[in-house]
């Protein structure tokens, strides 16, 4: 099954960096944002993480240049996409990127007090613990999805037999990790139930507010947006995962709001996938 | 047949015995005999050593240690198998402690059977809750099961507080649990002087030679697979990272707790059970290598929190142990 988007190769997007010439003492010229994004290669969990980081950088109003490479996973210092390349530093994954950007003077969570920061960290761990793990489970441990989608996508840039070998190796690694954290014996239904519980918690926390910490978005909003949007817009072998998210209307409204504000037609950036 | 009254190893005085339990109806814990007076012929009653009073027949009665929540709860006898206690704690194993604490908070009558060095019972995947026809094995699942049986410690929480509970539990599992596992199972001084002898003394030979090693490998595996990714190529760097994370997590918990007695007001909930389960072993067990313990001791509200729970809810075990 193909993803809903039609991209074959993403063109580079370069945003003029006049913004920074007026700031004093900044180190950032532009941030080169790398991820695995061709229409045929990227997987659900990587896409979610990449979108989260992209949303965060957009929220910080930092100019970014998006670069796609088939081997971005190997270029990254921690083996995970996405990563950013600034000057001569390379930082990967949302947590370290947030800290790096904060060290350079841009932060979304300065206005929060200690208790709220603790809550924000706790909710980010919840999303990583449940949503990301569920996505990994679905991609690599559910036989139907593995056979139809994951193997072919993961091995896409490589010739036979390397594509099969790498896909099996990655699957073995992920299964080992699942077993170590106790998800090895879970059935798909239990995983979906966990996703539902997580979405319910997020929905209750969000309530009727525009963002999780009222008026201003924070990295938590970026992370939640990345995962939920990807789940909603990726077509898998069945729609159960996205149905779980669709049950919560305030989460849907939240995703649309962020898409419009930060990825809209005003040219700030774009997302390759459209909301169904 | 004659010894049915002592099922579960309860040695209670024979006279005035308030042990009668209606079969399958009340909320009494497992293992004790459920016999109605009418089921026992008058000739045999003295053998069982009990007299039924009017109050007992009406479904009242008590026995030492229950919460006395009374009838109306439909529950089969519940038995929990877990690791035992020491250093003032009812259990030294974090996950077992979480379940024990939750059971106390919600009033679930659990019959606790501690793993000892006989060959009775299983030792894998502990804690394990057994009821009539269900066997439930991980703390999250056990707590869910107890909630379904109407032993709910969270009924006073709002929806948002319930969501916060889930989030904080995820934070504990991601940030604090690796450090707890490391302190118990991987740090060599701690493992060889404290953990291994303690667990080995509670496992029958020759399993005592194998099982602690296997548990240690499983802990190491878990840490390396979840935290040991590049750029941390060396175990030392992973260790530094997980202790940093754990200290930050403890600070966050301390900030969140503030000066209140429990995390959500004055009654303990699931989150309190989890925090107690993870922090109390770090606080109480005497280890040679104590960097995280020092940090916990500096956070006086967390120490006060653990001590409060131990003295209010585990007084009986403290008196015995």
Coordinates of C-alpha atoms in Angstrom, one line a residue:
Chain A
X1 CA 0.0 0.0 0.0
X2 CA 1.3 3.4 -0.7
X3 CA 1.1 6.4 1.5
X4 CA -1.4 9.0 0.6
X5 CA 1.2 11.5 -0.5
X6 CA 2.7 11.6 -4.0
X7 CA 6.2 12.7 -3.4
X8 CA 9.0 10.8 -5.0
X9 CA 11.8 13.0 -3.9
X10 CA 11.5 16.0 -1.7
X11 CA 13.1 19.1 -3.1
X12 CA 15.2 21.2 -0.9
X13 CA 13.5 24.0 0.8
X14 CA 15.6 26.9 1.7
X15 CA 14.3 29.8 3.7
X16 CA 16.2 33.1 3.6
X17 CA 17.9 33.8 6.8
X18 CA 17.5 37.5 7.1
X19 CA 15.8 36.9 10.4
X20 CA 19.1 36.1 12.0
X21 CA 21.2 39.0 10.6
X22 CA 19.4 41.3 12.9
X23 CA 19.9 39.2 16.0
X24 CA 23.1 39.6 18.0
X25 CA 25.2 36.8 19.2
X26 CA 23.4 33.9 17.6
X27 CA 25.2 31.0 16.3
X28 CA 22.5 29.7 14.0
X29 CA 22.7 30.5 10.4
X30 CA 20.3 28.0 9.3
X31 CA 19.4 24.6 10.5
X32 CA 19.7 21.8 8.0
X33 CA 17.0 19.3 8.9
X34 CA 17.7 15.8 7.7
X35 CA 15.3 12.9 7.5
X36 CA 14.4 9.9 5.5
X37 CA 11.8 11.3 3.4
X38 CA 11.1 9.8 0.2
X39 CA 7.6 8.7 -0.7
X40 CA 8.8 5.1 -0.7
X41 CA 11.1 4.8 2.3
X42 CA 10.0 6.4 5.4
X43 CA 8.2 4.4 8.1
X44 CA 5.4 5.4 10.4
X45 CA 7.5 5.9 13.6
X46 CA 10.3 7.8 11.8
X47 CA 7.8 10.0 10.1
X48 CA 6.1 10.8 13.4
X49 CA 9.4 11.7 15.1
X50 CA 10.5 13.8 12.1
X51 CA 7.2 15.7 12.0
X52 CA 7.4 16.4 15.7
X53 CA 10.9 17.9 15.3
X54 CA 9.8 19.9 12.3
X55 CA 6.8 21.2 14.1
X56 CA 9.0 22.2 17.1
X57 CA 11.4 24.1 14.8
X58 CA 8.6 25.9 13.1
X59 CA 7.1 26.9 16.4
X60 CA 10.4 28.4 17.4
X61 CA 10.4 30.2 14.1
X62 CA 13.8 29.0 13.1
X63 CA 14.7 28.9 9.5
X64 CA 15.2 25.3 8.3
X65 CA 16.4 23.6 5.3
X66 CA 15.0 20.2 4.8
X67 CA 17.3 17.6 3.3
X68 CA 16.4 14.0 2.5
X69 CA 18.8 11.2 2.3
X70 CA 18.2 7.5 2.0
X71 CA 21.0 6.8 4.6
X72 CA 20.0 9.5 7.0
X73 CA 19.6 6.8 9.7
X74 CA 23.3 6.0 9.4
X75 CA 24.4 9.6 9.3
X76 CA 22.6 10.4 12.5
X77 CA 24.8 10.3 15.7
X78 CA 22.3 8.1 17.5
X79 CA 21.0 6.1 14.7
X80 CA 17.6 7.7 14.6
X81 CA 16.1 10.2 12.3
X82 CA 15.6 13.1 12.3
X83 CA 18.7 15.1 13.1
X84 CA 19.8 18.6 12.6
X85 CA 23.1 19.9 11.3
X86 CA 24.0 23.3 12.5
X87 CA 27.5 24.7 11.7
X88 CA 29.7 21.8 12.7
X89 CA 27.3 20.2 15.2
X90 CA 24.9 17.4 14.6
X91 CA 22.1 16.7 17.1
X92 CA 19.5 14.1 16.7
X93 CA 16.1 13.3 18.3
X94 CA 13.6 15.7 19.9
X95 CA 15.0 15.8 23.4
X96 CA 18.6 16.7 22.6
X97 CA 17.4 19.1 19.9
X98 CA 15.2 20.9 22.3
X99 CA 18.1 21.3 24.7
X100 CA 20.4 22.4 22.0
X101 CA 18.0 25.0 20.7
X102 CA 17.5 26.2 24.3
X103 CA 21.2 26.6 24.8
X104 CA 21.2 28.8 21.8
X105 CA 18.5 31.0 23.4
X106 CA 15.3 29.8 21.9
X107 CA 12.8 28.0 24.2
X108 CA 9.1 27.4 24.1
X109 CA 8.8 26.4 27.7
X110 CA 10.3 29.3 29.6
X111 CA 7.0 30.6 30.7
X112 CA 6.2 27.4 32.6
X113 CA 6.7 27.0 36.3
X114 CA 8.4 24.0 37.9
X115 CA 5.3 21.9 38.3
X116 CA 4.2 22.5 34.8
X117 CA 7.6 21.6 33.5
X118 CA 7.4 18.4 35.4
X119 CA 4.0 17.7 33.9
X120 CA 5.3 18.5 30.4
X121 CA 8.2 16.1 30.8
X122 CA 5.9 13.4 32.1
X123 CA 3.5 13.7 29.2
X124 CA 6.3 13.6 26.7
X125 CA 7.5 10.4 28.3
X126 CA 3.9 9.1 28.1
X127 CA 3.8 9.8 24.4
X128 CA 7.2 8.2 23.8
X129 CA 6.4 5.2 26.0
X130 CA 3.0 4.4 24.6
X131 CA 2.5 6.0 21.2
X132 CA 6.0 5.5 19.8
X133 CA 6.2 2.0 21.1
X134 CA 2.8 1.1 19.7
X135 CA 3.9 2.5 16.3
X136 CA 7.0 0.4 16.4
X137 CA 5.1 -2.6 17.5
X138 CA 2.6 -2.2 14.7
X139 CA 5.3 -1.7 12.1
X140 CA 7.6 -4.5 13.1
X141 CA 5.7 -7.1 15.2
X142 CA 2.4 -7.3 13.4
X143 CA 2.9 -9.8 10.7
X144 CA 0.3 -8.3 8.3
X145 CA 1.8 -4.9 8.3
X146 CA 5.4 -6.2 8.2
X147 CA 4.8 -8.2 5.1
X148 CA 2.8 -5.7 3.2
X149 CA 4.4 -2.4 4.1
X150 CA 7.4 -2.3 6.3
X151 CA 9.7 -4.8 4.6
X152 CA 9.4 -3.3 1.2
X153 CA 9.6 0.3 2.4
X154 CA 12.6 -0.3 4.7
X155 CA 14.6 -2.1 2.1
X156 CA 13.7 0.2 -0.8
X157 CA 17.0 1.9 -1.5
X158 CA 19.0 -1.2 -1.4
X159 CA 19.5 -3.9 -4.0
X160 CA 18.6 -7.5 -3.4
X161 CA 19.5 -9.4 -1.2
X162 CA 20.5 -6.5 1.1
X163 CA 17.0 -5.2 1.3
X164 CA 15.8 -8.4 2.8
X165 CA 18.7 -8.8 5.2
X166 CA 18.5 -5.3 6.6
X167 CA 14.8 -5.5 7.0
X168 CA 15.0 -8.8 8.9
X169 CA 17.9 -7.5 11.0
X170 CA 15.9 -4.4 12.0
X171 CA 12.9 -6.5 12.8
X172 CA 14.9 -8.8 15.0
X173 CA 16.3 -5.8 16.9
X174 CA 12.9 -4.2 17.4
X175 CA 11.4 -7.5 18.6
X176 CA 14.3 -7.9 21.1
X177 CA 13.6 -4.5 22.5
X178 CA 9.9 -5.2 22.8
X179 CA 10.6 -8.3 24.7
X180 CA 13.0 -6.5 27.1
X181 CA 10.4 -3.9 28.0
X182 CA 7.6 -6.4 28.4
X183 CA 5.7 -5.8 25.2
X184 CA 6.8 -9.0 23.6
X185 CA 3.7 -10.9 24.7
X186 CA 1.1 -8.3 23.9
X187 CA -1.4 -8.9 21.3
X188 CA -2.4 -6.3 18.8
X189 CA -5.7 -5.6 20.7
X190 CA -3.8 -4.9 23.9
X191 CA -1.5 -2.5 22.1
X192 CA -4.5 -0.7 20.5
X193 CA -6.1 -0.5 24.0
X194 CA -2.9 1.1 25.3
X195 CA -3.1 3.6 22.4
X196 CA -6.6 4.4 23.3
X197 CA -5.7 4.9 27.0
X198 CA -2.9 7.2 26.0
X199 CA -5.2 9.2 23.6
X200 CA -7.8 9.5 26.4
X201 CA -5.2 10.8 28.8
X202 CA -4.0 13.4 26.2
X203 CA -7.5 14.4 25.4
X204 CA -8.4 14.9 29.0
X205 CA -5.3 16.9 29.7
X206 CA -6.0 19.1 26.6
X207 CA -9.6 19.6 27.5
X208 CA -10.9 22.7 25.7
X209 CA -7.6 24.6 25.6
X210 CA -6.0 25.5 22.3
X211 CA -2.6 24.0 23.4
X212 CA -1.5 21.8 26.3
X213 CA -0.3 24.7 28.3
X214 CA -2.9 27.1 27.4
X215 CA -2.0 29.9 25.0
X216 CA 1.4 29.0 23.7
X217 CA 2.6 25.8 22.2
X218 CA 5.4 23.9 23.7
X219 CA 7.5 21.0 22.7
X220 CA 4.8 18.7 24.1
X221 CA 2.4 20.1 21.5
X222 CA 5.0 19.5 18.8
X223 CA 5.5 15.9 19.9
X224 CA 1.8 15.1 20.2
X225 CA 1.1 16.7 16.9
X226 CA 3.8 14.8 15.1
X227 CA 2.5 11.4 16.3
X228 CA -1.2 12.0 16.0
X229 CA -1.0 13.6 12.6
X230 CA 1.1 10.8 11.3
X231 CA -1.2 8.2 12.7
X232 CA -4.2 10.0 11.2
X233 CA -2.8 10.4 7.7
X234 CA -0.9 7.2 7.1
X235 CA -2.7 4.3 5.5
X236 CA -1.9 1.0 7.0
X237 CA -3.4 -2.4 6.5
X238 CA -6.3 -1.5 8.7
X239 CA -7.7 1.7 10.1
X240 CA -7.9 0.6 13.7
X241 CA -5.0 2.8 14.9
X242 CA -6.3 6.0 13.3
X243 CA -9.8 5.2 14.5
X244 CA -8.6 5.2 18.0
X245 CA -7.4 8.7 17.6
X246 CA -10.5 9.8 15.7
X247 CA -12.6 9.1 18.7
X248 CA -11.3 12.2 20.4
X249 CA -12.6 15.3 18.7
X250 CA -10.5 17.8 20.6
X251 CA -7.3 16.0 19.5
X252 CA -8.5 16.2 15.8
X253 CA -9.1 19.9 16.3
X254 CA -5.7 20.3 17.9
X255 CA -4.0 18.7 14.9
X256 CA -5.8 20.9 12.4
X257 CA -5.0 24.0 14.4
X258 CA -1.3 23.3 14.4
X259 CA -1.3 22.3 10.8
X260 CA -3.0 25.6 9.8
X261 CA -1.0 27.8 12.1
X262 CA 2.4 26.4 11.4
X263 CA 2.2 24.5 8.2
X264 CA -0.4 26.5 6.3
X265 CA -0.4 28.2 3.0
X266 CA 1.5 31.2 4.3
X267 CA 4.6 29.5 3.1
X268 CA 6.3 28.8 6.4
X269 CA 6.7 25.3 5.6
X270 CA 4.8 22.3 4.4
X271 CA 3.9 18.9 5.4
X272 CA 4.1 16.2 2.8
X273 CA 0.9 14.5 4.0
X274 CA -2.5 15.9 4.1
X275 CA -5.1 15.3 6.7
X276 CA -7.6 12.8 5.4
Chain B
X1 CA -11.1 -32.1 55.8
X2 CA -10.4 -31.4 59.4
X3 CA -7.6 -29.0 58.6
X4 CA -9.5 -26.8 56.2
X5 CA -9.8 -24.2 58.8
X6 CA -6.1 -23.7 58.6
X7 CA -5.8 -23.3 54.9
X8 CA -3.7 -20.3 54.3
X9 CA -1.7 -20.9 57.4
X10 CA -3.8 -18.7 59.6
X11 CA -3.4 -19.6 63.1
X12 CA -6.2 -18.1 65.0
X13 CA -7.4 -18.8 68.5
X14 CA -10.1 -21.3 68.6
X15 CA -12.6 -19.6 70.7
X16 CA -14.8 -16.8 69.6
X17 CA -13.5 -17.4 66.2
X18 CA -14.7 -15.0 63.7
X19 CA -13.6 -16.8 60.7
X20 CA -16.7 -17.7 59.0
X21 CA -16.9 -16.4 55.5
X22 CA -19.8 -16.7 53.2
X23 CA -18.7 -18.6 50.2
X24 CA -18.1 -16.4 47.2
X25 CA -19.9 -13.4 48.4
X26 CA -18.0 -11.2 50.7
X27 CA -14.8 -9.5 50.2
X28 CA -12.6 -11.6 52.3
X29 CA -9.2 -12.6 50.9
X30 CA -8.3 -16.0 49.6
X31 CA -7.4 -19.2 51.1
X32 CA -9.6 -19.2 54.0
X33 CA -12.4 -21.7 54.3
X34 CA -15.8 -20.7 53.4
X35 CA -18.3 -22.7 55.3
X36 CA -21.7 -21.8 56.4
X37 CA -22.8 -23.1 59.7
X38 CA -25.6 -25.1 58.0
X39 CA -23.0 -26.9 56.0
X40 CA -21.2 -28.1 59.0
X41 CA -23.0 -30.7 61.0
X42 CA -23.3 -29.8 64.7
X43 CA -21.3 -32.9 65.6
X44 CA -18.3 -31.7 63.6
X45 CA -18.4 -28.0 64.6
X46 CA -16.1 -28.5 67.6
X47 CA -13.5 -30.1 65.3
X48 CA -13.4 -26.9 63.3
X49 CA -13.0 -25.0 66.4
X50 CA -15.4 -22.3 65.8
X51 CA -18.7 -21.1 67.0
X52 CA -20.9 -19.0 64.9
X53 CA -22.5 -16.0 66.4
X54 CA -25.4 -14.2 65.1
X55 CA -23.3 -11.4 63.8
X56 CA -21.2 -13.8 61.8
X57 CA -24.1 -15.4 60.2
X58 CA -25.3 -12.1 59.1
X59 CA -22.2 -11.6 57.2
X60 CA -20.4 -9.5 59.7
X61 CA -17.3 -10.5 61.6
X62 CA -13.8 -9.5 61.0
X63 CA -10.4 -10.7 61.2
X64 CA -7.2 -9.0 62.0
X65 CA -5.9 -7.0 59.1
X66 CA -8.9 -6.4 56.9
X67 CA -10.1 -3.0 56.0
X68 CA -13.6 -3.9 57.0
X69 CA -15.3 -2.6 53.9
X70 CA -18.1 -5.0 54.4
X71 CA -20.3 -7.0 52.0
X72 CA -21.4 -6.0 48.6
X73 CA -18.1 -6.7 47.0
X74 CA -18.1 -9.7 44.8
X75 CA -14.6 -11.1 44.9
X76 CA -13.0 -14.5 44.6
X77 CA -10.1 -15.1 47.0
X78 CA -7.1 -13.3 45.7
X79 CA -3.6 -14.6 46.2
X80 CA -0.5 -12.7 45.4
X81 CA 2.8 -14.3 45.0
X82 CA 5.8 -11.9 45.5
X83 CA 9.2 -11.5 46.9
X84 CA 9.5 -10.9 50.6
X85 CA 10.6 -8.0 52.6
X86 CA 13.6 -6.7 54.5
X87 CA 15.0 -3.5 55.9
X88 CA 11.6 -2.5 57.1
X89 CA 9.9 -2.9 53.7
X90 CA 7.1 -5.4 53.0
X91 CA 8.9 -6.3 49.8
X92 CA 12.3 -5.5 48.4
X93 CA 11.2 -6.0 44.8
X94 CA 9.8 -2.8 43.2
X95 CA 7.0 -4.3 41.2
X96 CA 5.8 -6.4 44.1
X97 CA 5.9 -3.4 46.3
X98 CA 3.8 -1.4 43.9
X99 CA 1.1 -4.1 44.0
X100 CA 1.2 -4.5 47.7
X101 CA 0.9 -0.8 48.3
X102 CA -2.0 -0.5 45.9
X103 CA -3.8 -3.4 47.6
X104 CA -3.5 -1.6 50.9
X105 CA -4.7 1.7 49.5
X106 CA -7.7 0.2 47.8
X107 CA -8.6 -2.2 50.5
X108 CA -8.2 -5.3 48.4
X109 CA -7.9 -8.3 50.6
X110 CA -4.9 -10.1 49.3
X111 CA -3.4 -13.2 50.6
X112 CA 0.3 -12.6 50.2
X113 CA 2.4 -15.6 49.7
X114 CA 6.1 -14.8 49.9
X115 CA 8.5 -16.7 47.8
X116 CA 10.8 -18.8 50.0
X117 CA 13.2 -21.5 49.4
X118 CA 10.8 -24.3 49.2
X119 CA 9.8 -25.6 45.9
X120 CA 6.3 -24.5 46.2
X121 CA 4.9 -22.2 43.6
X122 CA 6.5 -20.3 40.7
X123 CA 9.2 -17.8 40.7
X124 CA 9.1 -16.3 37.3
X125 CA 7.4 -13.1 36.3
X126 CA 6.7 -12.2 39.9
X127 CA 4.4 -10.6 41.2
X128 CA 1.6 -12.9 40.2
X129 CA -2.0 -12.5 41.2
X130 CA -4.1 -15.6 41.2
X131 CA -7.8 -15.6 41.7
X132 CA -10.3 -18.4 40.9
X133 CA -9.6 -18.8 37.3
X134 CA -7.4 -15.9 36.4
X135 CA -3.7 -15.6 36.6
X136 CA -2.5 -12.0 36.1
X137 CA 1.1 -11.1 36.0
X138 CA 2.5 -7.6 35.5
X139 CA 1.9 -4.7 37.9
X140 CA -0.1 -2.7 35.4
X141 CA -2.3 -5.7 34.5
X142 CA -2.7 -6.6 38.2
X143 CA -3.8 -3.1 39.1
X144 CA -6.3 -3.1 36.2
X145 CA -7.7 -6.4 37.4
X146 CA -8.1 -5.2 40.9
X147 CA -9.9 -2.1 39.6
X148 CA -12.3 -4.3 37.7
X149 CA -13.0 -6.2 40.9
X150 CA -14.0 -2.9 42.3
X151 CA -10.9 -2.2 44.4
X152 CA -10.3 1.2 43.1
X153 CA -8.0 3.7 44.8
X154 CA -8.6 6.3 42.2
X155 CA -12.3 6.9 42.4
X156 CA -11.9 10.4 43.7
X157 CA -9.6 11.6 41.0
X158 CA -10.8 13.9 38.2
X159 CA -10.2 13.0 34.6
X160 CA -7.2 15.3 34.3
X161 CA -5.7 13.8 37.5
X162 CA -6.2 10.4 36.0
X163 CA -4.3 11.5 32.9
X164 CA -1.5 12.9 35.0
X165 CA -1.2 9.6 36.8
X166 CA -0.6 7.8 33.5
X167 CA 2.0 10.4 32.5
X168 CA 3.9 10.3 35.7
X169 CA 3.9 6.5 35.7
X170 CA 5.5 6.6 32.2
X171 CA 8.0 9.1 33.5
X172 CA 8.9 6.7 36.4
X173 CA 9.3 3.8 34.1
X174 CA 11.5 5.6 31.6
X175 CA 13.7 7.6 33.9
X176 CA 13.8 6.0 37.4
X177 CA 13.4 2.3 36.7
X178 CA 16.6 1.9 34.8
X179 CA 18.5 3.4 37.7
X180 CA 16.7 1.2 40.3
X181 CA 17.5 -1.8 38.2
X182 CA 21.1 -0.7 37.9
X183 CA 21.5 -0.1 41.6
X184 CA 20.1 -3.5 42.5
X185 CA 21.4 -5.8 39.7
X186 CA 24.3 -4.3 37.8
X187 CA 26.4 -2.3 40.2
X188 CA 28.9 -5.0 41.1
X189 CA 29.4 -4.1 44.8
X190 CA 25.7 -3.9 45.4
X191 CA 24.8 -7.0 43.4
X192 CA 27.4 -9.3 45.0
X193 CA 27.1 -8.1 48.6
X194 CA 23.4 -7.4 48.9
X195 CA 21.1 -8.4 46.1
X196 CA 22.5 -11.8 45.1
X197 CA 22.7 -13.2 48.6
X198 CA 19.3 -11.9 49.5
X199 CA 17.6 -13.4 46.5
X200 CA 19.6 -16.6 46.6
X201 CA 18.6 -17.2 50.2
X202 CA 15.0 -17.2 49.0
X203 CA 15.4 -19.6 46.1
X204 CA 15.9 -23.3 46.5
X205 CA 19.2 -24.8 45.6
X206 CA 20.2 -25.3 42.7
X207 CA 18.0 -22.6 41.2
X208 CA 19.7 -20.2 43.6
X209 CA 22.8 -20.5 41.5
X210 CA 21.0 -19.7 38.2
X211 CA 18.1 -17.4 38.9
X212 CA 19.8 -14.3 40.3
X213 CA 22.3 -14.3 37.4
X214 CA 19.4 -14.5 35.0
X215 CA 17.6 -11.7 36.6
X216 CA 20.7 -9.6 36.5
X217 CA 21.2 -10.3 32.8
X218 CA 17.6 -9.4 32.1
X219 CA 18.1 -6.1 33.8
X220 CA 21.3 -5.4 31.9
X221 CA 19.6 -6.3 28.7
X222 CA 16.7 -4.0 29.4
X223 CA 19.0 -1.1 30.2
X224 CA 21.2 -1.6 27.2
X225 CA 18.4 -2.0 24.7
X226 CA 16.5 1.0 25.8
X227 CA 19.2 3.4 26.8
X228 CA 22.4 2.0 25.4
X229 CA 22.1 3.4 21.9
X230 CA 24.8 5.4 20.2
X231 CA 26.4 7.8 21.1
X232 CA 26.7 5.9 24.4
X233 CA 28.9 3.1 23.3
X234 CA 30.3 2.3 26.7
X235 CA 28.4 1.0 29.7
X236 CA 30.0 3.8 31.9
X237 CA 28.4 6.5 29.7
X238 CA 25.0 4.8 29.9
X239 CA 25.3 4.6 33.6
X240 CA 26.1 8.3 33.9
X241 CA 23.1 9.1 31.7
X242 CA 20.7 7.0 33.6
X243 CA 21.8 8.3 37.0
X244 CA 21.4 11.8 35.7
X245 CA 17.9 11.0 34.5
X246 CA 17.0 9.4 37.7
X247 CA 18.1 12.3 39.8
X248 CA 16.2 14.7 37.6
X249 CA 13.1 12.5 37.9
X250 CA 13.4 12.4 41.7
X251 CA 13.7 16.2 41.7
X252 CA 10.6 16.5 39.6
X253 CA 8.7 14.1 41.8
X254 CA 9.7 16.1 44.9
X255 CA 8.6 19.3 43.3
X256 CA 5.3 17.8 42.4
X257 CA 4.7 16.4 45.8
X258 CA 5.6 19.6 47.6
X259 CA 4.2 19.6 51.1
X260 CA 1.1 17.6 50.6
X261 CA 0.7 14.2 52.1
X262 CA 0.1 12.3 48.9
X263 CA 0.3 13.3 45.3
X264 CA -3.4 14.0 44.9
X265 CA -4.5 15.3 48.2
X266 CA -5.1 13.3 51.3
X267 CA -5.8 9.9 50.0
X268 CA -3.3 7.7 48.3
X269 CA -3.8 6.6 44.7
X270 CA -2.2 4.5 42.0
X271 CA 0.5 7.1 41.5
X272 CA 1.4 7.0 45.2
X273 CA 1.7 3.2 44.9
X274 CA 4.1 3.5 42.0
X275 CA 6.3 6.2 43.5
X276 CA 6.4 4.3 46.8
X277 CA 7.3 1.1 45.0
X278 CA 10.2 2.6 43.1
X279 CA 11.6 5.0 45.7
X280 CA 11.2 3.0 48.9
X281 CA 13.7 0.3 48.0
X282 CA 16.2 2.9 47.0
X283 CA 15.7 4.7 50.3
X284 CA 15.6 1.8 52.7
X285 CA 17.9 -1.0 51.5
X286 CA 21.4 -0.7 52.7
X287 CA 23.8 -0.7 49.8
X288 CA 27.5 -0.2 49.7
X289 CA 27.3 2.1 46.7
X290 CA 24.8 4.7 47.6
X291 CA 24.9 7.7 45.2
X292 CA 21.2 7.6 44.4
X293 CA 20.3 6.9 48.0
X294 CA 22.1 10.0 49.1
X295 CA 20.1 11.9 46.6
X296 CA 16.9 10.5 47.8
X297 CA 17.8 11.3 51.4
X298 CA 18.3 14.9 50.5
X299 CA 14.7 15.1 49.2
X300 CA 13.1 15.1 52.6
X301 CA 9.5 15.2 51.4
X302 CA 10.0 12.0 49.5
X303 CA 11.5 10.3 52.5
X304 CA 8.6 11.6 54.7
X305 CA 6.2 10.2 52.1
X306 CA 7.7 6.7 52.2
X307 CA 7.9 6.7 56.0
X308 CA 4.3 7.8 56.2
X309 CA 3.1 5.0 54.0
X310 CA 5.1 2.4 55.8
X311 CA 3.8 3.5 59.2
X312 CA 0.2 3.9 58.2
X313 CA -0.4 1.0 55.9
X314 CA 2.3 -1.5 56.6
X315 CA 2.3 -1.3 60.4
X316 CA 1.5 -5.0 60.7
X317 CA 4.3 -6.2 58.5
X318 CA 6.6 -3.9 60.3
X319 CA 5.6 -5.3 63.6
X320 CA 6.2 -8.8 62.3
X321 CA 9.3 -8.2 60.4

